[in-house]
Tab-separated table of C-alpha atoms and ligand atoms in Angstrom:
chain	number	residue	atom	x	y	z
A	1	UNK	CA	9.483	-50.501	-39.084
A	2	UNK	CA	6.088	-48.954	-38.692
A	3	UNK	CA	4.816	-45.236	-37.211
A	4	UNK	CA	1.447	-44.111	-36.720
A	5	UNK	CA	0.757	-40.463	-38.167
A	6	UNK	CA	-1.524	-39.189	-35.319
A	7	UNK	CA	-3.901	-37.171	-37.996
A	8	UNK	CA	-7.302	-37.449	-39.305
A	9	UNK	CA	-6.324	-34.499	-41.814
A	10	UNK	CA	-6.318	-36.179	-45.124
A	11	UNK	CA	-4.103	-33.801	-46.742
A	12	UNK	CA	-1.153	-33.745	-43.866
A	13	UNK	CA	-1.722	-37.682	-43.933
A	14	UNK	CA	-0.976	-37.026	-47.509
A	15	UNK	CA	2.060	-34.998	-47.505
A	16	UNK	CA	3.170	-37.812	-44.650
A	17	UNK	CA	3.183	-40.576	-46.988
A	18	UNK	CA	4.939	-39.313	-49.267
A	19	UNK	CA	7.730	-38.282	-47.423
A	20	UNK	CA	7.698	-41.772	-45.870
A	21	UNK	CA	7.261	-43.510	-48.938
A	22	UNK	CA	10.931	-43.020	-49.361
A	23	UNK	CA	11.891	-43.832	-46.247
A	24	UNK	CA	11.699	-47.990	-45.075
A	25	UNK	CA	9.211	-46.914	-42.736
A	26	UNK	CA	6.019	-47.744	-43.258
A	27	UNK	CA	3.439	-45.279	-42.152
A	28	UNK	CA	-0.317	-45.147	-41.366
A	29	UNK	CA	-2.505	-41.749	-40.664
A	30	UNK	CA	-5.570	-42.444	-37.957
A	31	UNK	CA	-7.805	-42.528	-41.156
A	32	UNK	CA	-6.529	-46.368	-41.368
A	33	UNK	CA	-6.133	-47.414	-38.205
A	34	UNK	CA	-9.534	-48.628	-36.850
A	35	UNK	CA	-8.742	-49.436	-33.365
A	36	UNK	CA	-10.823	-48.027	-30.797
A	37	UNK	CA	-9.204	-44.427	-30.640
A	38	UNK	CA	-9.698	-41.897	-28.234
A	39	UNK	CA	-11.422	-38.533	-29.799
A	40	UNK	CA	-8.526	-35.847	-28.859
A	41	UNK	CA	-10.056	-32.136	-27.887
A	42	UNK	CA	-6.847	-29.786	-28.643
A	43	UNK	CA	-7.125	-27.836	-25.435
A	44	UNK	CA	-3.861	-26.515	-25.172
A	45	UNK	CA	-2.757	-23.042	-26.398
A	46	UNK	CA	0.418	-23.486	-28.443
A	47	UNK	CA	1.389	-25.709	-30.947
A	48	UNK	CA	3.849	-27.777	-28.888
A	49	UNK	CA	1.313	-28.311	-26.430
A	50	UNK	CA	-1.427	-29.878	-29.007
A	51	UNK	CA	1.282	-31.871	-30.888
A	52	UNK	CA	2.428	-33.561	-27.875
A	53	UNK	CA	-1.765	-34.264	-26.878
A	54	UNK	CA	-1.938	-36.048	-29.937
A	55	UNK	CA	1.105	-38.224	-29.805
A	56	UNK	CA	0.970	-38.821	-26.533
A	57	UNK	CA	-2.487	-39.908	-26.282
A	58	UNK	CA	-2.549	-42.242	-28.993
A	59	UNK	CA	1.201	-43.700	-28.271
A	60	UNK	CA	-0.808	-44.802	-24.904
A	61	UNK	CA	-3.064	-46.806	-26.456
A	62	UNK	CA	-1.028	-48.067	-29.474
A	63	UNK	CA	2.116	-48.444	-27.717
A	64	UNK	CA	3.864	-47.967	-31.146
A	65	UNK	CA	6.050	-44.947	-32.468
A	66	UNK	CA	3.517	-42.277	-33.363
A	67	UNK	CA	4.344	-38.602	-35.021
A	68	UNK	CA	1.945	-35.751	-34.536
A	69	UNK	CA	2.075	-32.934	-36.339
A	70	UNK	CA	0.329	-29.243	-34.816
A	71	UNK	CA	0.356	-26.260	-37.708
A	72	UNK	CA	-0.750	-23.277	-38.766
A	73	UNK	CA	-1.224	-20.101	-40.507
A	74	UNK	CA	0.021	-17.417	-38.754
A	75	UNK	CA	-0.898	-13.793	-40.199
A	76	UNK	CA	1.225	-10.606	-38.847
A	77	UNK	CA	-1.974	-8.097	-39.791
A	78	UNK	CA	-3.962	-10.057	-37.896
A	79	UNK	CA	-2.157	-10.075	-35.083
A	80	UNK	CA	-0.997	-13.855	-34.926
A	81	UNK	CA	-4.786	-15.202	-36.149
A	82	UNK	CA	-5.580	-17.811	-37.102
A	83	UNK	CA	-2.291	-19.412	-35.156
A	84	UNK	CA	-3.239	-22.396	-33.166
A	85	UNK	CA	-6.930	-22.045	-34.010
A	86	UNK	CA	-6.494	-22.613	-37.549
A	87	UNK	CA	-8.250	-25.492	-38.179
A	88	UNK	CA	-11.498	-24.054	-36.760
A	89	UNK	CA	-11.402	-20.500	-37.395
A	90	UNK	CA	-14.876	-20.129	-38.873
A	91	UNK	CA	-16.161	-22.349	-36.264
A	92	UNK	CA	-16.410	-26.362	-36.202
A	93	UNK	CA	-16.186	-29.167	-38.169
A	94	UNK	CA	-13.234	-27.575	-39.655
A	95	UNK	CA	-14.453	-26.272	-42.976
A	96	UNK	CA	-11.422	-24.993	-45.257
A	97	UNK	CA	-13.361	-22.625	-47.377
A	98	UNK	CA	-14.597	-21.019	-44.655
A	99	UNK	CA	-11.517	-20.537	-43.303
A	100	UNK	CA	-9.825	-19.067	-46.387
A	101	UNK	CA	-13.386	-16.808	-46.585
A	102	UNK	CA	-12.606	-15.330	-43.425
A	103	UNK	CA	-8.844	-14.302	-43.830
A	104	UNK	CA	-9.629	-12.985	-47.280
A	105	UNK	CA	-12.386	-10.953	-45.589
A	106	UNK	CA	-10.223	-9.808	-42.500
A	107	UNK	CA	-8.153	-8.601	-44.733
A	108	UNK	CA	-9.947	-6.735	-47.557
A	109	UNK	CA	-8.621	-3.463	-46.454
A	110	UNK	CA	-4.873	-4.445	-45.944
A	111	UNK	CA	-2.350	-3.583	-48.342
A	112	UNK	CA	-0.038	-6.342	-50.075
A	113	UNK	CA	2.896	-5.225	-48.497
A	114	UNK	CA	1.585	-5.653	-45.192
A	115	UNK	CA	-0.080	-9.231	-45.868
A	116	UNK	CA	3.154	-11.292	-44.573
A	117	UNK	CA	2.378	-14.229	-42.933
A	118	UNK	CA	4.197	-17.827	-42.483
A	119	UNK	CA	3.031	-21.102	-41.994
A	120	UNK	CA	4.019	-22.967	-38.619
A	121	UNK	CA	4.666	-27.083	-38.689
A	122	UNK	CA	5.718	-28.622	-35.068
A	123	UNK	CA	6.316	-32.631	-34.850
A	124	UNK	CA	5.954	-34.440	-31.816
A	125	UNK	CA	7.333	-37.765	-32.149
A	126	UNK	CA	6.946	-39.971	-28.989
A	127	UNK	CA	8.874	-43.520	-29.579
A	128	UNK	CA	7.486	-45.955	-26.344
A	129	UNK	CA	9.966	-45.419	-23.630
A	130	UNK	CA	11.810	-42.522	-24.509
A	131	UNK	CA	11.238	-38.888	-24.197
A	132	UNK	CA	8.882	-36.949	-26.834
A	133	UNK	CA	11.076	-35.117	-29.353
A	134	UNK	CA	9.854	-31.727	-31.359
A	135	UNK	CA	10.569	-30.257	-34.328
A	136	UNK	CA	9.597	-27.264	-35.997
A	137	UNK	CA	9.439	-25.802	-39.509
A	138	UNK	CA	8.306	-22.096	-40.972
A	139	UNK	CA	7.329	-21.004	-44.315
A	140	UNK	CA	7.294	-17.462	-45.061
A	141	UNK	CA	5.307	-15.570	-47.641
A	142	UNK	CA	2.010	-13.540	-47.759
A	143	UNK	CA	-1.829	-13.487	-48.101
A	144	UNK	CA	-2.867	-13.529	-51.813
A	145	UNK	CA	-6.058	-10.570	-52.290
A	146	UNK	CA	-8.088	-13.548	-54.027
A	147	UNK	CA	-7.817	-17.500	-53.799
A	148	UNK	CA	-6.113	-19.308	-56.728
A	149	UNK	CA	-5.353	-23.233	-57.228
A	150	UNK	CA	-6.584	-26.444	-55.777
A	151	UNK	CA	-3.765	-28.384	-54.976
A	152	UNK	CA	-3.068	-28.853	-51.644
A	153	UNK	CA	-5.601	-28.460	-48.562
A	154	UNK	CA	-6.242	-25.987	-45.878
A	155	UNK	CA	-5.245	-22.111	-46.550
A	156	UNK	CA	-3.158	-23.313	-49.543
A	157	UNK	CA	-5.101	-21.617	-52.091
A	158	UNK	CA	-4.169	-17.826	-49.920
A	159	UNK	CA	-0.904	-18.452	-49.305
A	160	UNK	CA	2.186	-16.971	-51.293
A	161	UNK	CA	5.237	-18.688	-50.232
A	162	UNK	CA	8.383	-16.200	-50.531
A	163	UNK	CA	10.147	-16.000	-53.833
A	164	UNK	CA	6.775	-16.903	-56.093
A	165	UNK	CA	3.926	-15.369	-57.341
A	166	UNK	CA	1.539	-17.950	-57.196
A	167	UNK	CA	-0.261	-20.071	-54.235
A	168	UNK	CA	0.728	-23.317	-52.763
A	169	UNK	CA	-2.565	-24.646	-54.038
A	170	UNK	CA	-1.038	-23.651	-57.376
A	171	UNK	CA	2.126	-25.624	-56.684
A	172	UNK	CA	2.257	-29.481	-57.756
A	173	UNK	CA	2.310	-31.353	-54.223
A	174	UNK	CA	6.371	-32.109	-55.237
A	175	UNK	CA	7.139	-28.290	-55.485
A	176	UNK	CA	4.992	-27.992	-52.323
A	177	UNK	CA	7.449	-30.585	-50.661
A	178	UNK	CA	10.387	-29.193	-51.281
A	179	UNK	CA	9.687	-25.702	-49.604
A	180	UNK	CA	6.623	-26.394	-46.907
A	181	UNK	CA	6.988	-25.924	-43.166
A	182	UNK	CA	6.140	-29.945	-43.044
A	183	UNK	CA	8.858	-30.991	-45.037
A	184	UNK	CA	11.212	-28.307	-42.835
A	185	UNK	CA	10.123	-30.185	-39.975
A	186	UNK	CA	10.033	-33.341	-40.986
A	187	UNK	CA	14.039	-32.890	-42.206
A	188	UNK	CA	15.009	-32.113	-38.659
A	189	UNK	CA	13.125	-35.010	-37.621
A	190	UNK	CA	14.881	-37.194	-39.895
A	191	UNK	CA	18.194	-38.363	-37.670
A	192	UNK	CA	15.635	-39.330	-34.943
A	193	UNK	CA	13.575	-41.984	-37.028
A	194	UNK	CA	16.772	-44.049	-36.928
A	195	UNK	CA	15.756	-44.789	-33.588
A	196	UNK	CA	12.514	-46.080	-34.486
B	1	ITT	P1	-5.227	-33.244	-36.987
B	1	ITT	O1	-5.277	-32.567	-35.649
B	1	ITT	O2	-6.097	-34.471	-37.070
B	1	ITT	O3	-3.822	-33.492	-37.449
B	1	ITT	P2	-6.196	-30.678	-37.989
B	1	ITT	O4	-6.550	-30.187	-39.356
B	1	ITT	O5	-7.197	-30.442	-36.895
B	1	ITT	O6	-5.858	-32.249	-38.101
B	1	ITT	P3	-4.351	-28.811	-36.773
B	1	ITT	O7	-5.123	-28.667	-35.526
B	1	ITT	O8	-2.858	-28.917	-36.688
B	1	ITT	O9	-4.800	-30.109	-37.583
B	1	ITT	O10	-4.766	-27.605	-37.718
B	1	ITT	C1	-3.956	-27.249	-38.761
B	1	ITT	C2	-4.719	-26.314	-39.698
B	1	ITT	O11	-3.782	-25.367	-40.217
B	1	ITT	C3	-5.270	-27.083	-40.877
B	1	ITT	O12	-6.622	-27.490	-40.691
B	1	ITT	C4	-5.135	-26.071	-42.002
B	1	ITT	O13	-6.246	-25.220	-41.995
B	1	ITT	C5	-3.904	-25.274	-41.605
B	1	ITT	N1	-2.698	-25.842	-42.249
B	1	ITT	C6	-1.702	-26.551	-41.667
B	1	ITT	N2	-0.795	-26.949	-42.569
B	1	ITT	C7	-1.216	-26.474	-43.760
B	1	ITT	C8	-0.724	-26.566	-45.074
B	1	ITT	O14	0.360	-27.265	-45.369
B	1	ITT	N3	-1.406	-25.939	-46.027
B	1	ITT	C9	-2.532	-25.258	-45.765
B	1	ITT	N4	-3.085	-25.139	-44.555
B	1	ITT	C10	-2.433	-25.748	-43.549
């Protein structure tokens, strides 16, 4: 049994792997496959929208099981932001310290209490032949006032999940697991890869 992760993000490949490590399925990200891949522009507004893009697209070519996975930071001060733009929210190539520059800087004047925010995960998993299948998973906590820890990848190093007082950058990638919005996800997905 074999899926394609449809991600060139090394650290959701990453957190992919692992999870499928323990699974008899064996599992490849986009950074091994080197097939003559379409370049995918996310052009659609909400995370459902982009995960199924991805899948879809390379499913068509591959004609094997693929998983996509759209997420997210998504910060109630700012109004939603960085939501589905996350990846490029100082701009493009994505550029993670940028990114983390530019919440912190947002929001300088905003009190801890009001820095809750949650991290989005949604799955698309299109299996040749059968309908595409979604899954989402949350995880709630708040902005940090400075970054701490490099674990992880993306806005882990400003992100205090609920419950601790320190980042998921700060977090060993097996704490990480057991409480991210990708493993949420991925759990739901689990009864579905049976099918694979
Ligand atoms: P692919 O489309 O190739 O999968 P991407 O990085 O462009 O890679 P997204 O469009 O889904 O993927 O953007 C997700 C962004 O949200 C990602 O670049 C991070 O900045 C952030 N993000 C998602 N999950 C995260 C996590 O577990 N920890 C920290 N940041 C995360």
């Amino acid at each position: 049994k074999k899926i394609i992760i449809a991600t060139k993000n090394k650290g959701k490949a990453a957190e992919f792997k692992a999870f499928f490590n323990k699974t008899g399925i064996e599992a490849y990200s986009l950074l091994d496959v080197n097939n003559q891949l379409p370049e995918i522009e996310e052009t659609e507004k909400t995370f459902e929208g982009n995960a199924a893009l991805k899948a879809e697209k390379i499913a068509d070519v591959l004609g094997v099981p693929v998983l996509a996975d759209d997420s997210g930071l998504i910060v109630d001060a700012l109004n939603g932001e960085p939501g589905v733009y996350s990846a490029r929210y100082a701009g493009e190539p994505t550029n993670d310290q940028a990114n983390i520059d530019k919440v912190l800087e947002k929001m300088q004047a905003i009190s801890q209490e009001k820095r809750t925010a949650r991290f989005i995960c949604v799955l698309a998993l299109v299996i040749p032949d059968s309908e595409t299948i979604f899954c989402t998973g949350y995880c709630e906590g708040e902005i940090s006032s400075e970054q701490a820890g490099t674990n992880g990848f993306g806005y882990d190093p400003i992100f205090i999940p609920a419950g601790y007082s320190i980042t998921l950058a700060q977090l060993s990638s097996k704490e990480k697991n057991k409480i991210s919005h990708r493993s949420n996800a991925i759990a739901q997905l689990e009864k579905w890869l049976q099918n694979i």
